[in-house]
């Protein structure tokens, strides 16, 4: 949809993230309206774990742009890589606190809060993945990039399917997209929960829950594949049968078989967090 630059607010003397349209988007009225909608949707999601929008404007070339809080930190994707490296370097028993299972669950729980809030406002993100979640320098957590978010009660025609978007590109990320997005079936808040299930599995294990090597493989696995045995060989991250059932339910092919909301996922994890951490402390340390 555009490009993001680091910029300086000359009035308030602060650094900001500045997102402006690409020339390709600006030349297409329909796509330009999507950029405008992205700015509006993000600005209306007023939550501590969603990046705040400061201002919408036209740049010197006449293209729309908006400014956001500049997050100094790393993506959850980078964080997952660091966790894997820390496991290899220190082992489970000497793992630094910032990479502990408790810390990973805390990050995920904050994401659940933000997602439940967005869904309560009728907004589905549609592109949840570790690359689109930032961890700030002081531990803040932000869901970013609402560029293909959908307002569920919007009167616009949202019948576009995975391979038939207006600009000929994929809508969503192949490794995380829910089955109903691929088939063009109706979506709702549970579409995001499917992506969340894959992200949670990766945050706990460092691996993907599906066998795939190419984007096409991922699409096929989302539709007909069977998730890896979630519990097998992962006692070191505190998994038990109930936790396996939670992740498996998030990855259910049918939306009706997934949890009802991000809040229900959050509440379950909060209720069972002590048991999960205790199980992790008891279980054998199995290195990657």
Tab-separated table of C-alpha atoms in Angstrom:
chain	number	residue	atom	x	y	z
A	1	UNK	CA	0.000	0.000	0.000
A	2	UNK	CA	2.895	2.388	0.539
A	3	UNK	CA	6.248	2.903	2.154
A	4	UNK	CA	7.146	3.816	5.728
A	5	UNK	CA	9.869	6.338	6.540
A	6	UNK	CA	11.312	7.719	9.735
A	7	UNK	CA	10.532	11.430	9.911
A	8	UNK	CA	10.715	14.393	12.271
A	9	UNK	CA	7.712	16.376	13.467
A	10	UNK	CA	9.102	19.909	13.248
A	11	UNK	CA	6.364	21.360	15.476
A	12	UNK	CA	6.579	18.926	18.377
A	13	UNK	CA	10.219	17.981	17.734
A	14	UNK	CA	9.658	14.238	17.852
A	15	UNK	CA	10.494	11.365	15.535
A	16	UNK	CA	7.526	9.625	13.929
A	17	UNK	CA	6.802	6.857	11.439
A	18	UNK	CA	5.591	8.419	8.183
A	19	UNK	CA	3.602	6.209	5.801
A	20	UNK	CA	2.874	7.512	2.326
A	21	UNK	CA	1.195	6.042	-0.726
A	22	UNK	CA	3.243	4.499	-3.450
A	23	UNK	CA	2.805	6.035	-6.890
A	24	UNK	CA	1.066	2.855	-8.036
A	25	UNK	CA	-1.556	3.184	-5.317
A	26	UNK	CA	-2.025	6.925	-5.853
A	27	UNK	CA	-2.798	6.376	-9.560
A	28	UNK	CA	-5.661	3.973	-8.757
A	29	UNK	CA	-8.668	5.608	-7.081
A	30	UNK	CA	-9.975	2.318	-5.652
A	31	UNK	CA	-6.628	1.415	-4.106
A	32	UNK	CA	-6.123	4.966	-2.849
A	33	UNK	CA	-9.408	4.647	-0.984
A	34	UNK	CA	-8.052	1.510	0.714
A	35	UNK	CA	-5.006	3.456	1.910
A	36	UNK	CA	-7.342	6.132	3.290
A	37	UNK	CA	-9.435	3.451	4.989
A	38	UNK	CA	-6.294	1.941	6.540
A	39	UNK	CA	-5.417	5.274	8.142
A	40	UNK	CA	-8.972	5.756	9.390
A	41	UNK	CA	-9.318	2.239	10.794
A	42	UNK	CA	-5.979	2.368	12.592
A	43	UNK	CA	-6.719	5.813	14.022
A	44	UNK	CA	-10.048	4.648	15.441
A	45	UNK	CA	-8.519	1.650	17.210
A	46	UNK	CA	-7.542	3.415	20.415
A	47	UNK	CA	-5.813	0.712	22.429
A	48	UNK	CA	-2.447	0.513	24.263
A	49	UNK	CA	-1.366	-2.442	22.117
A	50	UNK	CA	-2.285	-0.944	18.730
A	51	UNK	CA	0.059	1.582	17.150
A	52	UNK	CA	-1.460	5.106	17.430
A	53	UNK	CA	-1.983	7.341	14.395
A	54	UNK	CA	-1.125	11.030	14.818
A	55	UNK	CA	-2.107	12.854	11.640
A	56	UNK	CA	-3.429	12.381	8.080
A	57	UNK	CA	-2.167	14.767	5.400
A	58	UNK	CA	-1.186	15.253	1.777
A	59	UNK	CA	2.517	15.268	1.003
A	60	UNK	CA	4.215	17.680	-1.378
A	61	UNK	CA	3.406	15.392	-4.317
A	62	UNK	CA	-0.300	15.491	-3.488
A	63	UNK	CA	-0.413	11.895	-2.224
A	64	UNK	CA	-2.024	10.871	1.045
A	65	UNK	CA	0.246	10.125	3.986
A	66	UNK	CA	-0.136	9.702	7.715
A	67	UNK	CA	2.106	9.697	10.743
A	68	UNK	CA	2.214	7.111	13.526
A	69	UNK	CA	4.151	6.474	16.679
A	70	UNK	CA	7.679	5.359	15.820
A	71	UNK	CA	8.288	2.026	17.528
A	72	UNK	CA	11.910	1.401	18.441
A	73	UNK	CA	12.270	-2.296	18.949
A	74	UNK	CA	11.924	-5.577	17.069
A	75	UNK	CA	9.254	-7.709	15.502
A	76	UNK	CA	7.978	-10.878	17.141
A	77	UNK	CA	9.540	-12.708	14.185
A	78	UNK	CA	12.942	-11.390	15.240
A	79	UNK	CA	12.115	-12.263	18.843
A	80	UNK	CA	11.290	-15.872	17.919
A	81	UNK	CA	14.685	-16.170	16.221
A	82	UNK	CA	16.347	-14.801	19.363
A	83	UNK	CA	14.505	-17.317	21.544
A	84	UNK	CA	15.725	-20.195	19.375
A	85	UNK	CA	19.292	-18.902	19.514
A	86	UNK	CA	19.056	-18.480	23.296
A	87	UNK	CA	17.836	-22.095	23.689
A	88	UNK	CA	20.806	-23.306	21.690
A	89	UNK	CA	23.289	-21.134	23.582
A	90	UNK	CA	22.053	-21.401	27.179
A	91	UNK	CA	19.705	-24.387	27.296
A	92	UNK	CA	16.355	-24.331	29.013
A	93	UNK	CA	17.571	-24.092	32.593
A	94	UNK	CA	19.754	-20.995	32.010
A	95	UNK	CA	17.490	-19.254	29.495
A	96	UNK	CA	17.519	-15.448	30.030
A	97	UNK	CA	14.288	-14.108	31.529
A	98	UNK	CA	13.414	-12.066	28.434
A	99	UNK	CA	13.112	-15.304	26.427
A	100	UNK	CA	11.340	-17.380	29.066
A	101	UNK	CA	8.063	-19.167	28.429
A	102	UNK	CA	6.398	-16.793	30.897
A	103	UNK	CA	7.587	-13.778	28.889
A	104	UNK	CA	6.410	-15.291	25.614
A	105	UNK	CA	2.964	-15.941	27.074
A	106	UNK	CA	2.832	-12.368	28.361
A	107	UNK	CA	3.507	-11.007	24.866
A	108	UNK	CA	0.835	-13.244	23.376
A	109	UNK	CA	-1.697	-12.251	26.038
A	110	UNK	CA	-1.210	-8.573	25.182
A	111	UNK	CA	-1.881	-9.419	21.558
A	112	UNK	CA	-5.092	-11.153	22.632
A	113	UNK	CA	-6.195	-7.975	24.415
A	114	UNK	CA	-5.599	-5.845	21.327
A	115	UNK	CA	-7.263	-8.307	18.982
A	116	UNK	CA	-10.347	-8.671	21.173
A	117	UNK	CA	-10.663	-4.876	21.258
A	118	UNK	CA	-10.376	-4.610	17.447
A	119	UNK	CA	-12.960	-7.345	16.976
A	120	UNK	CA	-15.307	-5.581	19.405
A	121	UNK	CA	-15.107	-2.606	17.033
A	122	UNK	CA	-15.986	-4.825	14.080
A	123	UNK	CA	-12.467	-4.871	12.615
A	124	UNK	CA	-10.712	-8.036	11.409
A	125	UNK	CA	-6.964	-7.658	10.792
A	126	UNK	CA	-6.557	-10.453	8.164
A	127	UNK	CA	-2.757	-10.387	8.188
A	128	UNK	CA	-1.705	-11.348	11.702
A	129	UNK	CA	1.811	-12.763	11.817
A	130	UNK	CA	4.947	-12.246	13.902
A	131	UNK	CA	6.323	-9.739	11.366
A	132	UNK	CA	3.329	-7.465	12.010
A	133	UNK	CA	3.717	-7.338	15.788
A	134	UNK	CA	6.341	-5.105	17.375
A	135	UNK	CA	7.989	-5.300	20.783
A	136	UNK	CA	9.165	-1.886	21.941
A	137	UNK	CA	12.412	-1.092	23.705
A	138	UNK	CA	10.633	-1.160	27.088
A	139	UNK	CA	8.561	-4.269	26.488
A	140	UNK	CA	5.554	-2.582	24.870
A	141	UNK	CA	3.628	-4.750	22.396
A	142	UNK	CA	1.888	-3.350	19.307
A	143	UNK	CA	-0.154	-4.937	16.527
A	144	UNK	CA	0.871	-3.137	13.338
A	145	UNK	CA	-0.058	-2.953	9.650
A	146	UNK	CA	-3.843	-2.795	9.354
A	147	UNK	CA	-3.564	-2.277	5.583
A	148	UNK	CA	-5.901	-5.119	4.579
A	149	UNK	CA	-8.137	-4.982	7.649
A	150	UNK	CA	-11.826	-5.425	7.013
A	151	UNK	CA	-14.787	-3.760	8.719
A	152	UNK	CA	-17.360	-6.517	9.009
A	153	UNK	CA	-20.451	-4.330	8.746
A	154	UNK	CA	-19.023	-2.200	5.932
A	155	UNK	CA	-21.370	-1.923	2.940
A	156	UNK	CA	-18.514	-2.311	0.455
A	157	UNK	CA	-18.322	-5.486	-1.600
A	158	UNK	CA	-15.714	-7.647	0.082
A	159	UNK	CA	-16.238	-10.728	-2.076
A	160	UNK	CA	-12.675	-10.645	-3.412
A	161	UNK	CA	-10.973	-14.006	-2.991
A	162	UNK	CA	-7.391	-14.863	-2.199
A	163	UNK	CA	-6.286	-14.957	-5.840
A	164	UNK	CA	-8.589	-12.171	-7.082
A	165	UNK	CA	-7.701	-9.000	-5.220
A	166	UNK	CA	-8.061	-5.706	-6.997
A	167	UNK	CA	-4.341	-5.349	-7.651
A	168	UNK	CA	-3.555	-8.946	-8.509
A	169	UNK	CA	-1.605	-9.808	-5.374
A	170	UNK	CA	-2.279	-12.155	-2.472
A	171	UNK	CA	-4.431	-10.904	0.367
A	172	UNK	CA	-2.730	-12.091	3.520
A	173	UNK	CA	0.380	-14.163	4.128
A	174	UNK	CA	0.387	-17.782	2.859
A	175	UNK	CA	1.922	-19.226	6.035
A	176	UNK	CA	-0.794	-17.711	8.262
A	177	UNK	CA	-3.935	-17.274	6.170
A	178	UNK	CA	-7.116	-19.020	7.313
A	179	UNK	CA	-8.843	-21.592	5.067
A	180	UNK	CA	-11.951	-19.449	4.557
A	181	UNK	CA	-9.801	-16.629	3.197
A	182	UNK	CA	-8.430	-18.950	0.519
A	183	UNK	CA	-11.831	-20.300	-0.501
A	184	UNK	CA	-13.577	-16.934	-0.394
A	185	UNK	CA	-16.046	-18.028	2.279
A	186	UNK	CA	-17.324	-15.436	4.789
A	187	UNK	CA	-14.826	-14.273	7.379
A	188	UNK	CA	-15.252	-13.048	10.923
A	189	UNK	CA	-13.171	-12.601	14.074
A	190	UNK	CA	-12.326	-16.310	14.125
A	191	UNK	CA	-10.383	-15.819	10.886
A	192	UNK	CA	-7.790	-13.883	12.871
A	193	UNK	CA	-7.775	-16.583	15.561
A	194	UNK	CA	-6.521	-19.137	13.036
A	195	UNK	CA	-3.511	-16.927	12.294
A	196	UNK	CA	-3.075	-16.455	16.036
A	197	UNK	CA	-2.913	-20.229	16.513
A	198	UNK	CA	0.011	-20.505	14.113
A	199	UNK	CA	1.741	-17.574	15.794
A	200	UNK	CA	1.250	-19.052	19.280
A	201	UNK	CA	2.666	-22.393	18.154
A	202	UNK	CA	5.713	-20.645	16.729
A	203	UNK	CA	6.229	-18.560	19.865
A	204	UNK	CA	6.181	-21.722	21.972
A	205	UNK	CA	8.197	-24.050	19.756
A	206	UNK	CA	10.007	-21.968	17.136
A	207	UNK	CA	8.446	-24.118	14.403
A	208	UNK	CA	5.443	-23.984	12.080
A	209	UNK	CA	2.593	-26.412	12.879
A	210	UNK	CA	2.209	-27.457	9.228
A	211	UNK	CA	4.517	-29.242	6.772
A	212	UNK	CA	5.205	-26.800	3.931
A	213	UNK	CA	8.106	-25.474	1.872
A	214	UNK	CA	6.469	-23.150	-0.663
A	215	UNK	CA	3.558	-20.667	-0.508
A	216	UNK	CA	1.448	-23.129	-2.516
A	217	UNK	CA	2.241	-25.877	-0.010
A	218	UNK	CA	0.995	-23.648	2.794
A	219	UNK	CA	-2.280	-22.940	1.002
A	220	UNK	CA	-2.860	-26.660	0.476
A	221	UNK	CA	-1.988	-27.472	4.092
A	222	UNK	CA	-4.389	-24.829	5.401
A	223	UNK	CA	-7.188	-26.434	3.396
A	224	UNK	CA	-6.527	-30.164	3.784
A	225	UNK	CA	-3.400	-30.695	5.865
A	226	UNK	CA	-3.212	-32.092	9.364
A	227	UNK	CA	-1.223	-30.111	11.968
A	228	UNK	CA	1.922	-31.620	13.401
A	229	UNK	CA	1.525	-33.583	16.606
A	230	UNK	CA	1.538	-30.532	18.826
A	231	UNK	CA	2.546	-32.303	22.017
A	232	UNK	CA	5.169	-34.673	20.667
A	233	UNK	CA	8.651	-33.742	21.782
A	234	UNK	CA	7.622	-30.389	23.231
A	235	UNK	CA	7.326	-31.083	26.952
A	236	UNK	CA	10.094	-28.540	27.463
A	237	UNK	CA	7.693	-25.695	26.647
A	238	UNK	CA	5.112	-26.811	29.173
A	239	UNK	CA	2.549	-28.358	26.879
A	240	UNK	CA	-0.054	-30.699	28.235
A	241	UNK	CA	-3.119	-32.210	26.642
A	242	UNK	CA	-5.323	-29.173	27.350
A	243	UNK	CA	-2.835	-26.711	25.876
A	244	UNK	CA	-2.532	-28.926	22.810
A	245	UNK	CA	-6.307	-28.904	22.465
A	246	UNK	CA	-6.364	-25.097	22.661
A	247	UNK	CA	-3.824	-24.680	19.858
A	248	UNK	CA	-5.519	-27.401	17.797
A	249	UNK	CA	-8.860	-25.623	18.189
A	250	UNK	CA	-7.320	-22.362	16.969
A	251	UNK	CA	-6.118	-24.256	13.884
A	252	UNK	CA	-9.493	-25.875	13.180
A	253	UNK	CA	-10.412	-25.810	9.479
A	254	UNK	CA	-13.974	-24.723	10.253
A	255	UNK	CA	-14.382	-21.323	11.970
A	256	UNK	CA	-17.215	-22.698	14.114
A	257	UNK	CA	-14.764	-25.160	15.712
A	258	UNK	CA	-12.387	-22.402	16.868
A	259	UNK	CA	-12.653	-20.479	20.164
A	260	UNK	CA	-15.404	-17.891	20.262
A	261	UNK	CA	-13.113	-14.888	20.737
A	262	UNK	CA	-9.616	-13.651	21.510
A	263	UNK	CA	-10.898	-12.918	25.006
A	264	UNK	CA	-11.756	-16.578	25.571
A	265	UNK	CA	-8.233	-17.569	24.474
A	266	UNK	CA	-6.752	-14.948	26.813
A	267	UNK	CA	-8.928	-16.030	29.732
A	268	UNK	CA	-8.040	-19.705	29.237
A	269	UNK	CA	-4.315	-18.941	29.200
A	270	UNK	CA	-4.591	-16.738	32.277
A	271	UNK	CA	-6.480	-19.462	34.137
A	272	UNK	CA	-3.959	-22.163	33.193
A	273	UNK	CA	-0.749	-20.127	33.073
A	274	UNK	CA	0.583	-21.386	36.388
A	275	UNK	CA	-0.054	-24.995	35.372
A	276	UNK	CA	1.675	-24.467	32.025
A	277	UNK	CA	4.721	-22.886	33.648
A	278	UNK	CA	4.868	-25.610	36.287
A	279	UNK	CA	4.711	-28.289	33.601
A	280	UNK	CA	7.534	-26.561	31.747
A	281	UNK	CA	9.648	-26.520	34.891
A	282	UNK	CA	9.107	-30.253	35.433
A	283	UNK	CA	9.474	-31.403	31.832
A	284	UNK	CA	12.758	-32.504	30.230
A	285	UNK	CA	14.765	-29.902	28.350
A	286	UNK	CA	14.822	-30.950	24.724
A	287	UNK	CA	17.017	-28.818	22.529
A	288	UNK	CA	16.095	-27.957	18.936
